Coordinates of C-alpha atoms in Angstrom, one line a residue:
M1 CA 3.4 34.6 -17.2
D2 CA 1.8 38.1 -18.9
T3 CA -1.2 36.5 -21.3
E4 CA -0.8 39.9 -23.9
G5 CA -0.4 38.5 -27.3
V6 CA -0.7 34.9 -26.1
T7 CA -2.8 32.9 -29.1
S8 CA -3.8 29.7 -30.4
A9 CA -1.4 30.0 -32.8
N10 CA 1.8 30.4 -30.2
L11 CA 0.4 28.8 -27.3
G12 CA 1.4 25.7 -28.2
R13 CA 5.8 27.0 -27.8
F14 CA 4.8 27.4 -24.1
N15 CA 5.1 23.9 -22.1
L16 CA 5.8 25.1 -18.4
T17 CA 3.4 27.6 -16.7
L18 CA 0.8 29.4 -17.6
A19 CA 0.0 31.4 -14.7
R20 CA -2.3 34.2 -13.6
L21 CA -5.0 33.9 -16.7
I22 CA -7.1 36.6 -14.2
S23 CA -9.3 37.8 -16.7
L24 CA -10.7 34.6 -19.1
L25 CA -13.8 33.7 -19.3
T26 CA -13.1 30.9 -21.0
L27 CA -10.1 28.5 -22.7
I28 CA -12.6 26.9 -25.5
Q29 CA -11.2 30.2 -27.8
W30 CA -7.7 28.5 -27.3
N31 CA -6.2 25.2 -29.5
L32 CA -4.7 23.5 -27.0
T33 CA -4.1 21.0 -29.0
Q34 CA -1.2 22.7 -29.9
I35 CA 0.2 21.7 -26.8
S36 CA 4.4 20.3 -27.2
G37 CA 5.3 20.5 -24.0
G38 CA 4.4 18.5 -20.3
A39 CA 3.6 20.6 -17.9
L40 CA 0.6 23.8 -16.8
E41 CA -0.4 25.9 -14.7
F42 CA -3.3 28.7 -14.2
T43 CA -3.8 30.4 -10.8
D44 CA -5.5 33.3 -10.0
C45 CA -8.5 32.7 -13.3
K46 CA -10.9 34.2 -10.8
N47 CA -13.4 34.6 -14.2
C48 CA -13.0 31.3 -15.7
V49 CA -16.0 29.1 -16.0
R50 CA -14.7 26.6 -18.5
L51 CA -11.7 24.5 -19.8
S52 CA -13.8 22.8 -22.8
S53 CA -11.4 22.3 -24.9
F54 CA -8.8 20.2 -22.2
G55 CA -9.4 16.8 -23.1
K56 CA -8.2 17.2 -26.0
P57 CA -4.4 17.7 -25.8
H58 CA -2.1 14.6 -26.3
S59 CA 0.9 15.5 -24.7
L60 CA -0.3 17.5 -21.6
K61 CA 1.1 15.6 -19.1
R62 CA 0.8 18.0 -15.4
L63 CA -1.8 20.2 -15.1
E64 CA -2.3 22.4 -12.4
L65 CA -5.6 25.1 -10.9
W66 CA -5.3 26.8 -8.4
Y67 CA -7.9 29.6 -7.3
M68 CA -10.4 29.1 -9.7
D69 CA -13.2 30.4 -7.9
N70 CA -15.8 30.2 -10.8
L71 CA -14.8 26.7 -11.9
K72 CA -17.3 23.5 -11.7
Y73 CA -15.5 21.3 -13.7
L74 CA -12.5 20.8 -16.0
D75 CA -14.7 19.4 -18.7
D76 CA -18.3 19.7 -18.7
E77 CA -18.8 18.3 -21.9
C78 CA -21.6 16.0 -23.0
Q79 CA -20.0 13.3 -26.2
D80 CA -23.7 11.5 -26.8
G81 CA -22.8 8.1 -25.4
T82 CA -19.1 8.5 -27.5
D83 CA -16.2 6.3 -26.9
V84 CA -13.4 9.3 -25.7
R85 CA -10.1 9.0 -23.5
V86 CA -10.0 12.0 -21.6
F87 CA -7.0 13.7 -20.4
P88 CA -5.1 10.6 -22.7
S89 CA -1.2 11.6 -21.1
L90 CA -2.0 12.8 -18.3
E91 CA 0.0 11.8 -15.3
D92 CA 0.0 14.8 -12.7
L93 CA -2.9 16.9 -11.9
V94 CA -3.0 19.2 -8.7
L95 CA -6.1 21.3 -7.8
K96 CA -6.1 23.6 -5.1
W97 CA -8.8 26.3 -4.0
L98 CA -11.4 26.0 -6.1
P99 CA -14.4 26.1 -3.9
N100 CA -16.9 25.5 -6.4
L101 CA -16.0 22.5 -8.4
E102 CA -18.0 19.7 -8.1
G103 CA -16.7 17.5 -9.9
L104 CA -13.6 16.3 -12.2
L105 CA -16.0 15.6 -15.5
K106 CA -19.8 16.7 -15.6
V107 CA -20.5 13.1 -17.0
E108 CA -18.2 10.6 -16.8
R109 CA -17.4 8.6 -19.5
G110 CA -15.0 6.5 -21.5
E111 CA -11.3 5.9 -20.5
M112 CA -11.3 8.9 -17.8
F113 CA -7.6 9.5 -17.2
P114 CA -6.6 6.3 -18.5
C115 CA -2.6 7.7 -17.7
L116 CA -3.7 9.6 -14.3
S117 CA -0.9 8.3 -11.7
H118 CA -0.7 11.2 -8.8
L119 CA -3.8 12.9 -7.9
E120 CA -4.1 16.3 -5.1
I121 CA -6.7 17.6 -3.7
A122 CA -6.6 20.9 -1.9
S123 CA -9.5 23.0 -0.3
C124 CA -12.2 21.7 -2.9
P125 CA -15.4 21.8 -0.6
K126 CA -17.8 21.2 -3.2
L127 CA -15.7 18.4 -4.8
R128 CA -18.0 14.8 -3.2
R129 CA -15.8 12.2 -4.4
V130 CA -13.5 10.7 -6.9
P131 CA -14.3 8.7 -9.9
C132 CA -12.5 5.2 -10.6
L133 CA -8.9 6.1 -12.0
Q134 CA -7.9 3.4 -12.5
S135 CA -4.0 4.4 -12.8
L136 CA -4.0 5.9 -9.7
K137 CA -0.9 5.7 -7.4
R138 CA -1.0 8.7 -5.0
L139 CA -3.2 10.9 -3.6
T140 CA -3.2 13.5 -1.5
I141 CA -5.8 15.2 0.0
R142 CA -5.8 18.0 2.3
G143 CA -9.3 20.0 4.2
F144 CA -11.6 18.0 5.1
N145 CA -14.1 16.4 3.4
N146 CA -16.5 13.6 4.7
E147 CA -17.6 12.9 2.0
L148 CA -14.9 12.8 -0.2
L149 CA -12.8 10.8 2.1
G150 CA -15.7 8.0 1.7
S151 CA -15.4 7.9 -1.7
I152 CA -11.3 6.7 -2.3
S153 CA -12.5 2.7 -1.4
I154 CA -12.9 2.8 -5.0
L155 CA -9.0 3.2 -6.2
C156 CA -7.9 0.0 -5.3
G157 CA -4.9 0.7 -7.1
L158 CA -3.0 3.2 -4.7
T159 CA -0.5 3.0 -3.1
T160 CA 0.0 6.1 -1.3
L161 CA -2.2 8.0 0.7
N162 CA -1.6 11.1 2.7
L163 CA -3.9 12.8 4.4
F164 CA -4.0 16.5 5.6
D165 CA -5.9 18.8 7.1
G166 CA -6.0 22.4 9.9
Y167 CA -6.0 21.8 13.2
K168 CA -9.3 23.0 13.5
C169 CA -11.0 19.9 11.7
E170 CA -13.6 18.2 14.8
L171 CA -13.6 14.7 13.6
T172 CA -13.2 11.9 15.6
S173 CA -13.4 8.6 12.8
F174 CA -12.9 8.1 9.1
P175 CA -16.0 7.1 7.3
E176 CA -16.0 3.3 7.1
G177 CA -14.9 1.1 4.5
M178 CA -12.5 4.1 3.7
L179 CA -9.8 1.7 3.1
R180 CA -12.6 -1.7 2.6
N181 CA -10.7 -2.4 -1.1
L182 CA -7.1 -0.5 -0.9
T183 CA -5.3 -3.2 -1.5
C184 CA -2.3 -2.2 -2.7
L185 CA -1.8 0.6 -0.5
Q186 CA 1.8 0.7 0.6
N187 CA 2.2 4.4 2.3
L188 CA -0.3 6.4 4.7
R189 CA -0.2 9.4 6.3
I190 CA -2.3 10.9 8.5
F191 CA -1.9 14.8 9.2
S192 CA -3.1 16.9 11.7
Y193 CA -6.2 15.5 12.9
P194 CA -6.8 16.1 16.4
K195 CA -9.6 14.7 17.4
L196 CA -9.3 11.5 16.2
K197 CA -10.0 8.6 18.5
E198 CA -9.5 5.9 16.6
L199 CA -8.4 4.5 12.7
P200 CA -11.0 2.8 9.6
N201 CA -12.2 -0.4 11.9
E202 CA -11.7 -2.2 9.0
P203 CA -8.6 -5.0 8.7
F204 CA -5.6 -2.7 7.3
N205 CA -3.6 -4.2 4.3
L206 CA -1.5 -6.4 5.7
A207 CA 1.2 -5.3 3.0
M208 CA 1.3 -1.7 4.5
E209 CA 4.8 -0.7 5.1
H210 CA 5.3 3.0 6.3
F211 CA 2.6 4.5 8.5
H212 CA 3.4 8.3 10.0
I213 CA 0.7 9.8 11.9
P214 CA 1.7 13.5 13.0
H215 CA -0.3 15.9 15.0
C216 CA -3.1 14.0 16.4
D217 CA -3.3 13.9 19.6
E218 CA -6.5 12.3 20.9
L219 CA -5.6 8.9 18.7
E220 CA -6.3 5.6 21.0
S221 CA -4.8 3.2 19.1
L222 CA -2.3 1.2 16.3
P223 CA -3.0 -0.7 13.8
E224 CA -1.1 -4.1 13.6
Q225 CA 0.5 -5.4 10.7
S226 CA 3.8 -5.7 8.4
L227 CA 5.0 -2.3 8.9
R228 CA 8.4 -1.4 7.6
T229 CA 8.6 1.9 9.5
L230 CA 5.8 3.3 12.0
E231 CA 6.6 7.3 12.6
I232 CA 3.7 9.2 16.2
W233 CA 4.2 12.6 16.3
D234 CA 1.8 14.8 18.6
C235 CA -0.1 12.4 20.2
K236 CA -0.5 12.8 22.9
G237 CA -4.0 10.2 23.4
L238 CA -1.9 7.8 22.7
L239 CA -1.0 5.7 26.0
C240 CA 0.3 2.9 25.3
L241 CA 2.0 0.9 22.3
P242 CA -0.2 -1.4 21.3
E243 CA 1.0 -5.4 22.8
G244 CA 0.5 -6.9 19.1
I245 CA 4.1 -4.1 18.3
R246 CA 6.1 -6.7 19.8
H247 CA 5.2 -9.3 16.3
L248 CA 6.3 -6.6 13.8
T249 CA 8.9 -8.4 13.1
S250 CA 9.5 -6.9 9.6
L251 CA 10.2 -3.2 11.4
E252 CA 12.3 -1.6 11.3
Y253 CA 11.8 1.8 12.3
L254 CA 10.0 2.9 14.8
L255 CA 9.9 7.2 15.9
I256 CA 7.8 9.1 18.5
L257 CA 8.1 12.5 19.2
S258 CA 6.2 14.4 21.6
S259 CA 3.9 12.2 22.8
P260 CA 5.1 12.6 26.5
T261 CA 3.9 10.0 28.2
L262 CA 4.9 6.8 25.1
V263 CA 8.0 8.2 25.2
K264 CA 8.3 6.8 29.0
R265 CA 6.9 3.9 28.8
C266 CA 9.2 3.2 25.6
K267 CA 11.9 4.8 28.2
E268 CA 15.0 2.0 27.1
G269 CA 15.9 -0.6 30.0
T270 CA 13.0 0.4 32.1
G271 CA 10.1 1.8 30.0
E272 CA 6.9 -0.2 30.3
D273 CA 6.9 -1.0 26.8
W274 CA 10.0 -1.4 26.2
D275 CA 9.7 -5.1 25.8
K276 CA 7.6 -4.7 23.2
I277 CA 10.4 -2.3 20.8
A278 CA 13.6 -3.9 22.2
H279 CA 13.7 -6.0 18.7
I280 CA 13.4 -3.0 16.4
P281 CA 16.8 -2.4 14.9
R282 CA 16.4 1.9 14.2
L283 CA 14.6 3.9 17.1
S284 CA 14.1 7.7 17.8
I285 CA 12.5 7.9 20.6
G286 CA 11.8 11.9 22.3

């Protein structure tokens, strides 16, 4: 959207997207409390260093920030110990390619993001931790950051976790305790960690139902729990299925693709692992 003519007086009419606000240094001069709609997107605001007034709009439900090179915090104001509800209605937050982002808030305070249910983080290398977000259900992290991954164990209400990385990632294991407190986790997707050999060594949540591991070439072991779906793509280092898979009576669907050793071992009737998976109602092997 062209920013010419956009003022605090008429900003409230725009409820979908504000994009490519390239020349902004700060948004503090805009009266964002007037925003009446659900979503805002800021793209390529490379000079913007502050979003100081963003904690004020009570109706904002979705916020996307892309390519903002100098942004360090979504909110860098201090409230002198007062209890403030920060981003009170925000449900979806997308943060992508923010090279200097250090935190969601400079000072964690009050009731932060009380309605936030979905958070997506991509290529924010200086973001070292996720704060305690009690309402968060879905988290997606793209781009390797070991400290950030280690902080997600405090997100006890998380039901869906998606971890994506580039093909050049050298990570062989995840931080110890990463999944330890995620007792509500039902869906886990670990995508494109080509050097990953093992999953977190703490016991997996028995409530987890869906586990997807595409493009993890060197993964050598799988969890054993009450899964309903298991998808294995391009995991050439996985040489056999765990013995415990035969006891996963809730498993309804197994997909194995581009994993030649496993495909051979799971061949119907003759494969060495066939008896482990014969009870599964839906199989896709190839």
